[in-house]
Amino acid sequence: MMVMMILMVMMMVMMVMMMMMMMVIMMMMVMMMMVMMMILMMMMVMMMMVMMMMMILMVMMMMMMMVKMMVVMMMMMMMVMMVMMMILMVMMMMMMMMMVMMVMMMMMMMVKMMVVMVMMVMMMMML
């Protein structure tokens, strides 16, 4: 009887621990998502700003009708775009990494659960 009681308590504790872990993982995931969203928003805004600037510059150039200046501006634009793309790529990579990390965590959790279950079964068998 006593052994049974202990087993039950152990089970309870394990379950609670699992729940806690799951909760933490979920929270982490949500946080990651939030961060990613924020970054994406920032990117969008930056892009918009750049576009606006380019537009204004273009209009100015048109007014001035300076071909040389136009070419220079084009070059500048290209550079800016390249930088933006690079940043975006990096962000994507980060996102991917985060996802992988999360998956790994989940896997670890599963393994832990399995081990616990096996332990429980063994104990029962002993009984």
Short mmCIF file of N, CA and C in Angstrom, two decimals:
data_model
loop_
_atom_site.label_atom_id
_atom_site.label_comp_id
_atom_site.label_asym_id
_atom_site.label_seq_id
_atom_site.Cartn_x
_atom_site.Cartn_y
_atom_site.Cartn_z
N MET A 1 0.84 -1.20 0.00
CA MET A 1 0.00 0.00 0.00
C MET A 1 0.88 1.25 0.00
N MET A 2 1.83 1.27 0.91
CA MET A 2 2.72 2.42 1.05
C MET A 2 3.46 2.69 -0.26
N VAL A 3 3.99 1.61 -0.80
CA VAL A 3 4.75 1.72 -2.07
C VAL A 3 3.86 2.34 -3.15
N MET A 4 2.64 1.88 -3.21
CA MET A 4 1.67 2.39 -4.18
C MET A 4 1.50 3.89 -4.02
N MET A 5 1.35 4.30 -2.79
CA MET A 5 1.15 5.71 -2.46
C MET A 5 2.34 6.52 -2.97
N ILE A 6 3.53 6.03 -2.66
CA ILE A 6 4.78 6.72 -3.08
C ILE A 6 4.80 6.84 -4.59
N LEU A 7 4.47 5.75 -5.24
CA LEU A 7 4.45 5.72 -6.71
C LEU A 7 3.51 6.80 -7.25
N MET A 8 2.34 6.85 -6.67
CA MET A 8 1.32 7.83 -7.07
C MET A 8 1.87 9.24 -6.95
N VAL A 9 2.47 9.51 -5.80
CA VAL A 9 3.04 10.84 -5.54
C VAL A 9 4.09 11.16 -6.58
N MET A 10 4.97 10.20 -6.84
CA MET A 10 6.03 10.37 -7.84
C MET A 10 5.44 10.72 -9.19
N MET A 11 4.41 9.98 -9.57
CA MET A 11 3.71 10.20 -10.83
C MET A 11 3.21 11.64 -10.91
N MET A 12 2.56 12.07 -9.85
CA MET A 12 2.00 13.41 -9.76
C MET A 12 3.09 14.45 -9.99
N VAL A 13 4.18 14.28 -9.24
CA VAL A 13 5.30 15.23 -9.33
C VAL A 13 5.81 15.30 -10.77
N MET A 14 6.02 14.12 -11.36
CA MET A 14 6.51 14.04 -12.74
C MET A 14 5.59 14.81 -13.68
N MET A 15 4.31 14.55 -13.53
CA MET A 15 3.31 15.19 -14.39
C MET A 15 3.41 16.71 -14.28
N VAL A 16 3.46 17.16 -13.02
CA VAL A 16 3.54 18.61 -12.77
C VAL A 16 4.80 19.18 -13.45
N MET A 17 5.91 18.47 -13.28
CA MET A 17 7.18 18.92 -13.88
C MET A 17 7.06 19.03 -15.39
N MET A 18 6.46 18.01 -15.98
CA MET A 18 6.26 17.98 -17.43
C MET A 18 5.45 19.19 -17.86
N MET A 19 4.36 19.42 -17.13
CA MET A 19 3.47 20.54 -17.44
C MET A 19 4.25 21.85 -17.41
N MET A 20 5.03 22.01 -16.36
CA MET A 20 5.83 23.22 -16.19
C MET A 20 6.75 23.42 -17.38
N MET A 21 7.45 22.35 -17.74
CA MET A 21 8.40 22.39 -18.86
C MET A 21 7.69 22.80 -20.15
N MET A 22 6.55 22.16 -20.38
CA MET A 22 5.76 22.45 -21.58
C MET A 22 5.37 23.93 -21.61
N MET A 23 4.93 24.40 -20.47
CA MET A 23 4.51 25.80 -20.35
C MET A 23 5.67 26.72 -20.71
N VAL A 24 6.83 26.41 -20.15
CA VAL A 24 8.03 27.23 -20.41
C VAL A 24 8.33 27.25 -21.89
N ILE A 25 8.31 26.07 -22.50
CA ILE A 25 8.61 25.96 -23.94
C ILE A 25 7.63 26.80 -24.75
N MET A 26 6.36 26.67 -24.41
CA MET A 26 5.32 27.42 -25.12
C MET A 26 5.59 28.93 -25.00
N MET A 27 5.88 29.35 -23.78
CA MET A 27 6.15 30.76 -23.52
C MET A 27 7.31 31.23 -24.38
N MET A 28 8.37 30.43 -24.41
CA MET A 28 9.55 30.75 -25.21
C MET A 28 9.18 30.92 -26.67
N MET A 29 8.39 29.99 -27.14
CA MET A 29 7.96 30.01 -28.54
C MET A 29 7.21 31.31 -28.84
N VAL A 30 6.28 31.64 -27.96
CA VAL A 30 5.47 32.86 -28.13
C VAL A 30 6.40 34.08 -28.18
N MET A 31 7.35 34.10 -27.23
CA MET A 31 8.29 35.21 -27.16
C MET A 31 9.06 35.35 -28.47
N MET A 32 9.54 34.23 -28.98
CA MET A 32 10.29 34.21 -30.24
C MET A 32 9.44 34.80 -31.35
N MET A 33 8.21 34.34 -31.40
CA MET A 33 7.28 34.81 -32.44
C MET A 33 7.15 36.32 -32.36
N MET A 34 6.94 36.81 -31.14
CA MET A 34 6.78 38.24 -30.91
C MET A 34 8.00 39.01 -31.44
N VAL A 35 9.16 38.52 -31.04
CA VAL A 35 10.41 39.17 -31.46
C VAL A 35 10.50 39.21 -32.98
N MET A 36 10.23 38.07 -33.61
CA MET A 36 10.30 37.97 -35.07
C MET A 36 9.36 38.99 -35.71
N MET A 37 8.16 39.05 -35.18
CA MET A 37 7.15 39.99 -35.70
C MET A 37 7.68 41.41 -35.61
N MET A 38 8.23 41.74 -34.45
CA MET A 38 8.77 43.08 -34.21
C MET A 38 9.84 43.40 -35.25
N ILE A 39 10.76 42.45 -35.43
CA ILE A 39 11.87 42.64 -36.37
C ILE A 39 11.32 42.86 -37.77
N LEU A 40 10.37 42.03 -38.14
CA LEU A 40 9.78 42.12 -39.48
C LEU A 40 9.14 43.50 -39.68
N MET A 41 8.43 43.95 -38.66
CA MET A 41 7.78 45.26 -38.70
C MET A 41 8.83 46.35 -38.94
N MET A 42 9.89 46.26 -38.16
CA MET A 42 10.98 47.24 -38.27
C MET A 42 11.51 47.25 -39.70
N MET A 43 11.73 46.06 -40.24
CA MET A 43 12.23 45.91 -41.61
C MET A 43 11.30 46.63 -42.58
N MET A 44 10.04 46.35 -42.44
CA MET A 44 9.02 46.94 -43.32
C MET A 44 9.12 48.47 -43.28
N VAL A 45 9.15 48.98 -42.07
CA VAL A 45 9.21 50.44 -41.88
C VAL A 45 10.45 51.00 -42.56
N MET A 46 11.59 50.33 -42.32
CA MET A 46 12.85 50.77 -42.91
C MET A 46 12.75 50.81 -44.43
N MET A 47 12.19 49.75 -44.98
CA MET A 47 12.00 49.65 -46.43
C MET A 47 11.18 50.83 -46.94
N MET A 48 10.09 51.08 -46.24
CA MET A 48 9.18 52.17 -46.61
C MET A 48 9.94 53.49 -46.64
N MET A 49 10.69 53.73 -45.56
CA MET A 49 11.45 54.96 -45.43
C MET A 49 12.40 55.13 -46.61
N VAL A 50 13.12 54.05 -46.88
CA VAL A 50 14.09 54.07 -47.99
C VAL A 50 13.38 54.39 -49.30
N MET A 51 12.27 53.70 -49.53
CA MET A 51 11.49 53.91 -50.75
C MET A 51 11.10 55.38 -50.89
N MET A 52 10.59 55.92 -49.80
CA MET A 52 10.17 57.32 -49.80
C MET A 52 11.33 58.23 -50.17
N MET A 53 12.45 58.01 -49.50
CA MET A 53 13.64 58.81 -49.76
C MET A 53 14.04 58.74 -51.22
N MET A 54 14.04 57.52 -51.73
CA MET A 54 14.41 57.30 -53.13
C MET A 54 13.47 58.07 -54.06
N MET A 55 12.20 57.97 -53.77
CA MET A 55 11.18 58.64 -54.59
C MET A 55 11.46 60.14 -54.64
N ILE A 56 11.65 60.71 -53.46
CA ILE A 56 11.89 62.16 -53.36
C ILE A 56 13.14 62.53 -54.15
N LEU A 57 14.18 61.74 -53.94
CA LEU A 57 15.46 62.00 -54.62
C LEU A 57 15.27 61.92 -56.14
N MET A 58 14.55 60.90 -56.55
CA MET A 58 14.29 60.70 -57.98
C MET A 58 13.59 61.94 -58.55
N VAL A 59 12.56 62.37 -57.86
CA VAL A 59 11.79 63.54 -58.32
C VAL A 59 12.73 64.74 -58.45
N MET A 60 13.55 64.93 -57.42
CA MET A 60 14.50 66.04 -57.41
C MET A 60 15.43 65.98 -58.61
N MET A 61 15.93 64.76 -58.84
CA MET A 61 16.84 64.54 -59.96
C MET A 61 16.16 64.87 -61.29
N MET A 62 14.94 64.39 -61.38
CA MET A 62 14.16 64.63 -62.61
C MET A 62 14.07 66.14 -62.85
N MET A 63 13.77 66.86 -61.80
CA MET A 63 13.64 68.31 -61.90
C MET A 63 14.95 68.92 -62.37
N MET A 64 16.03 68.45 -61.77
CA MET A 64 17.35 68.98 -62.11
C MET A 64 17.80 68.51 -63.48
N MET A 65 17.33 67.32 -63.85
CA MET A 65 17.69 66.73 -65.13
C MET A 65 19.20 66.50 -65.23
N MET A 66 19.75 65.99 -64.15
CA MET A 66 21.19 65.69 -64.14
C MET A 66 21.35 64.18 -64.31
N VAL A 67 21.82 63.80 -65.47
CA VAL A 67 21.95 62.38 -65.79
C VAL A 67 22.98 61.73 -64.85
N LYS A 68 24.10 62.39 -64.68
CA LYS A 68 25.17 61.86 -63.83
C LYS A 68 24.64 61.58 -62.41
N MET A 69 23.96 62.57 -61.89
CA MET A 69 23.39 62.45 -60.54
C MET A 69 22.43 61.26 -60.48
N MET A 70 21.65 61.13 -61.54
CA MET A 70 20.68 60.04 -61.64
C MET A 70 21.39 58.70 -61.49
N VAL A 71 22.45 58.53 -62.23
CA VAL A 71 23.23 57.28 -62.22
C VAL A 71 23.73 57.01 -60.79
N VAL A 72 24.29 58.05 -60.20
CA VAL A 72 24.82 57.93 -58.83
C VAL A 72 23.71 57.46 -57.89
N MET A 73 22.56 58.10 -58.03
CA MET A 73 21.42 57.78 -57.18
C MET A 73 21.03 56.32 -57.35
N MET A 74 21.03 55.87 -58.59
CA MET A 74 20.69 54.49 -58.90
C MET A 74 21.62 53.55 -58.15
N MET A 75 22.89 53.86 -58.22
CA MET A 75 23.92 53.06 -57.55
C MET A 75 23.63 53.00 -56.04
N MET A 76 23.35 54.16 -55.49
CA MET A 76 23.06 54.27 -54.06
C MET A 76 21.89 53.36 -53.69
N MET A 77 20.87 53.45 -54.50
CA MET A 77 19.65 52.66 -54.31
C MET A 77 19.98 51.18 -54.26
N MET A 78 20.76 50.76 -55.22
CA MET A 78 21.17 49.36 -55.33
C MET A 78 21.85 48.92 -54.04
N MET A 79 22.77 49.75 -53.61
CA MET A 79 23.53 49.45 -52.39
C MET A 79 22.59 49.25 -51.20
N VAL A 80 21.70 50.22 -51.03
CA VAL A 80 20.74 50.17 -49.92
C VAL A 80 19.92 48.89 -49.97
N MET A 81 19.42 48.58 -51.16
CA MET A 81 18.59 47.39 -51.34
C MET A 81 19.37 46.14 -50.94
N MET A 82 20.61 46.09 -51.39
CA MET A 82 21.47 44.94 -51.08
C MET A 82 21.57 44.76 -49.57
N VAL A 83 21.85 45.86 -48.89
CA VAL A 83 21.99 45.82 -47.43
C VAL A 83 20.70 45.28 -46.79
N MET A 84 19.59 45.82 -47.24
CA MET A 84 18.29 45.41 -46.71
C MET A 84 18.09 43.90 -46.87
N MET A 85 18.40 43.44 -48.08
CA MET A 85 18.23 42.02 -48.39
C MET A 85 19.09 41.18 -47.46
N MET A 86 20.32 41.62 -47.26
CA MET A 86 21.26 40.92 -46.39
C MET A 86 20.67 40.78 -45.00
N ILE A 87 20.18 41.91 -44.46
CA ILE A 87 19.61 41.94 -43.12
C ILE A 87 18.44 40.95 -43.04
N LEU A 88 17.60 40.99 -44.03
CA LEU A 88 16.42 40.12 -44.07
C LEU A 88 16.85 38.66 -44.05
N MET A 89 17.86 38.34 -44.85
CA MET A 89 18.37 36.98 -44.93
C MET A 89 18.83 36.52 -43.54
N VAL A 90 19.59 37.40 -42.89
CA VAL A 90 20.08 37.09 -41.54
C VAL A 90 18.92 36.79 -40.61
N MET A 91 17.89 37.63 -40.67
CA MET A 91 16.71 37.46 -39.82
C MET A 91 16.08 36.09 -40.07
N MET A 92 15.96 35.75 -41.33
CA MET A 92 15.36 34.47 -41.70
C MET A 92 16.16 33.32 -41.08
N MET A 93 17.47 33.43 -41.22
CA MET A 93 18.37 32.41 -40.68
C MET A 93 18.13 32.26 -39.18
N MET A 94 18.04 33.41 -38.50
CA MET A 94 17.80 33.43 -37.06
C MET A 94 16.50 32.69 -36.73
N MET A 95 15.49 32.99 -37.47
CA MET A 95 14.18 32.37 -37.28
C MET A 95 14.28 30.86 -37.39
N MET A 96 14.96 30.42 -38.44
CA MET A 96 15.14 28.99 -38.70
C MET A 96 15.84 28.34 -37.51
N MET A 97 16.89 28.98 -37.05
CA MET A 97 17.66 28.48 -35.92
C MET A 97 16.76 28.31 -34.69
N MET A 98 15.95 29.33 -34.43
CA MET A 98 15.04 29.32 -33.29
C MET A 98 14.11 28.12 -33.38
N MET A 99 13.56 27.94 -34.56
CA MET A 99 12.61 26.85 -34.79
C MET A 99 13.28 25.51 -34.48
N VAL A 100 14.48 25.34 -35.01
CA VAL A 100 15.23 24.10 -34.81
C VAL A 100 15.43 23.86 -33.32
N MET A 101 15.83 24.94 -32.61
CA MET A 101 16.06 24.87 -31.18
C MET A 101 14.80 24.36 -30.46
N MET A 102 13.67 24.95 -30.85
CA MET A 102 12.40 24.59 -30.24
C MET A 102 12.11 23.10 -30.46
N VAL A 103 12.30 22.66 -31.67
CA VAL A 103 12.04 21.26 -32.03
C VAL A 103 12.91 20.35 -31.16
N MET A 104 14.19 20.73 -31.06
CA MET A 104 15.13 19.95 -30.26
C MET A 104 14.63 19.83 -28.81
N MET A 105 14.19 20.97 -28.27
CA MET A 105 13.69 21.02 -26.90
C MET A 105 12.54 20.03 -26.74
N MET A 106 11.64 20.07 -27.71
CA MET A 106 10.46 19.20 -27.70
C MET A 106 10.88 17.74 -27.67
N MET A 107 11.84 17.43 -28.53
CA MET A 107 12.35 16.06 -28.64
C MET A 107 12.88 15.60 -27.29
N MET A 108 13.69 16.48 -26.68
CA MET A 108 14.27 16.18 -25.38
C MET A 108 13.17 15.85 -24.37
N MET A 109 12.13 16.67 -24.39
CA MET A 109 10.99 16.50 -23.50
C MET A 109 10.38 15.12 -23.69
N MET A 110 10.19 14.74 -24.94
CA MET A 110 9.57 13.46 -25.28
C MET A 110 10.41 12.33 -24.70
N VAL A 111 11.71 12.41 -24.90
CA VAL A 111 12.62 11.38 -24.41
C VAL A 111 12.49 11.25 -22.89
N LYS A 112 12.48 12.41 -22.24
CA LYS A 112 12.35 12.45 -20.78
C LYS A 112 11.08 11.72 -20.35
N MET A 113 9.99 12.05 -21.01
CA MET A 113 8.69 11.47 -20.72
C MET A 113 8.78 9.95 -20.84
N MET A 114 9.36 9.51 -21.93
CA MET A 114 9.49 8.08 -22.21
C MET A 114 10.24 7.40 -21.07
N VAL A 115 11.38 7.99 -20.69
CA VAL A 115 12.22 7.44 -19.62
C VAL A 115 11.40 7.30 -18.34
N VAL A 116 10.69 8.39 -18.01
CA VAL A 116 9.87 8.39 -16.79
C VAL A 116 8.86 7.25 -16.84
N MET A 117 8.19 7.11 -17.97
CA MET A 117 7.18 6.08 -18.13
C MET A 117 7.80 4.70 -17.90
N VAL A 118 8.93 4.49 -18.53
CA VAL A 118 9.63 3.20 -18.41
C VAL A 118 9.93 2.93 -16.93
N MET A 119 10.45 3.96 -16.25
CA MET A 119 10.78 3.84 -14.83
C MET A 119 9.55 3.39 -14.05
N MET A 120 8.43 4.05 -14.33
CA MET A 120 7.19 3.75 -13.63
C MET A 120 6.80 2.29 -13.84
N VAL A 121 6.86 1.88 -15.09
CA VAL A 121 6.49 0.50 -15.45
C VAL A 121 7.36 -0.49 -14.68
N MET A 122 8.66 -0.19 -14.67
CA MET A 122 9.62 -1.05 -13.98
C MET A 122 9.22 -1.19 -12.50
N MET A 123 8.92 -0.06 -11.89
CA MET A 123 8.52 -0.05 -10.48
C MET A 123 7.31 -0.93 -10.26
N MET A 124 6.34 -0.78 -11.14
CA MET A 124 5.10 -1.56 -11.07
C MET A 124 5.43 -3.05 -11.13
N MET A 125 6.29 -3.37 -12.06
CA MET A 125 6.71 -4.76 -12.27
C MET A 125 7.32 -5.30 -10.97
N MET A 126 8.18 -4.48 -10.38
CA MET A 126 8.83 -4.85 -9.12
C MET A 126 7.76 -5.23 -8.10
N LEU A 127 6.72 -4.37 -8.07
CA LEU A 127 5.62 -4.64 -7.14
C LEU A 127 4.99 -6.00 -7.46
#
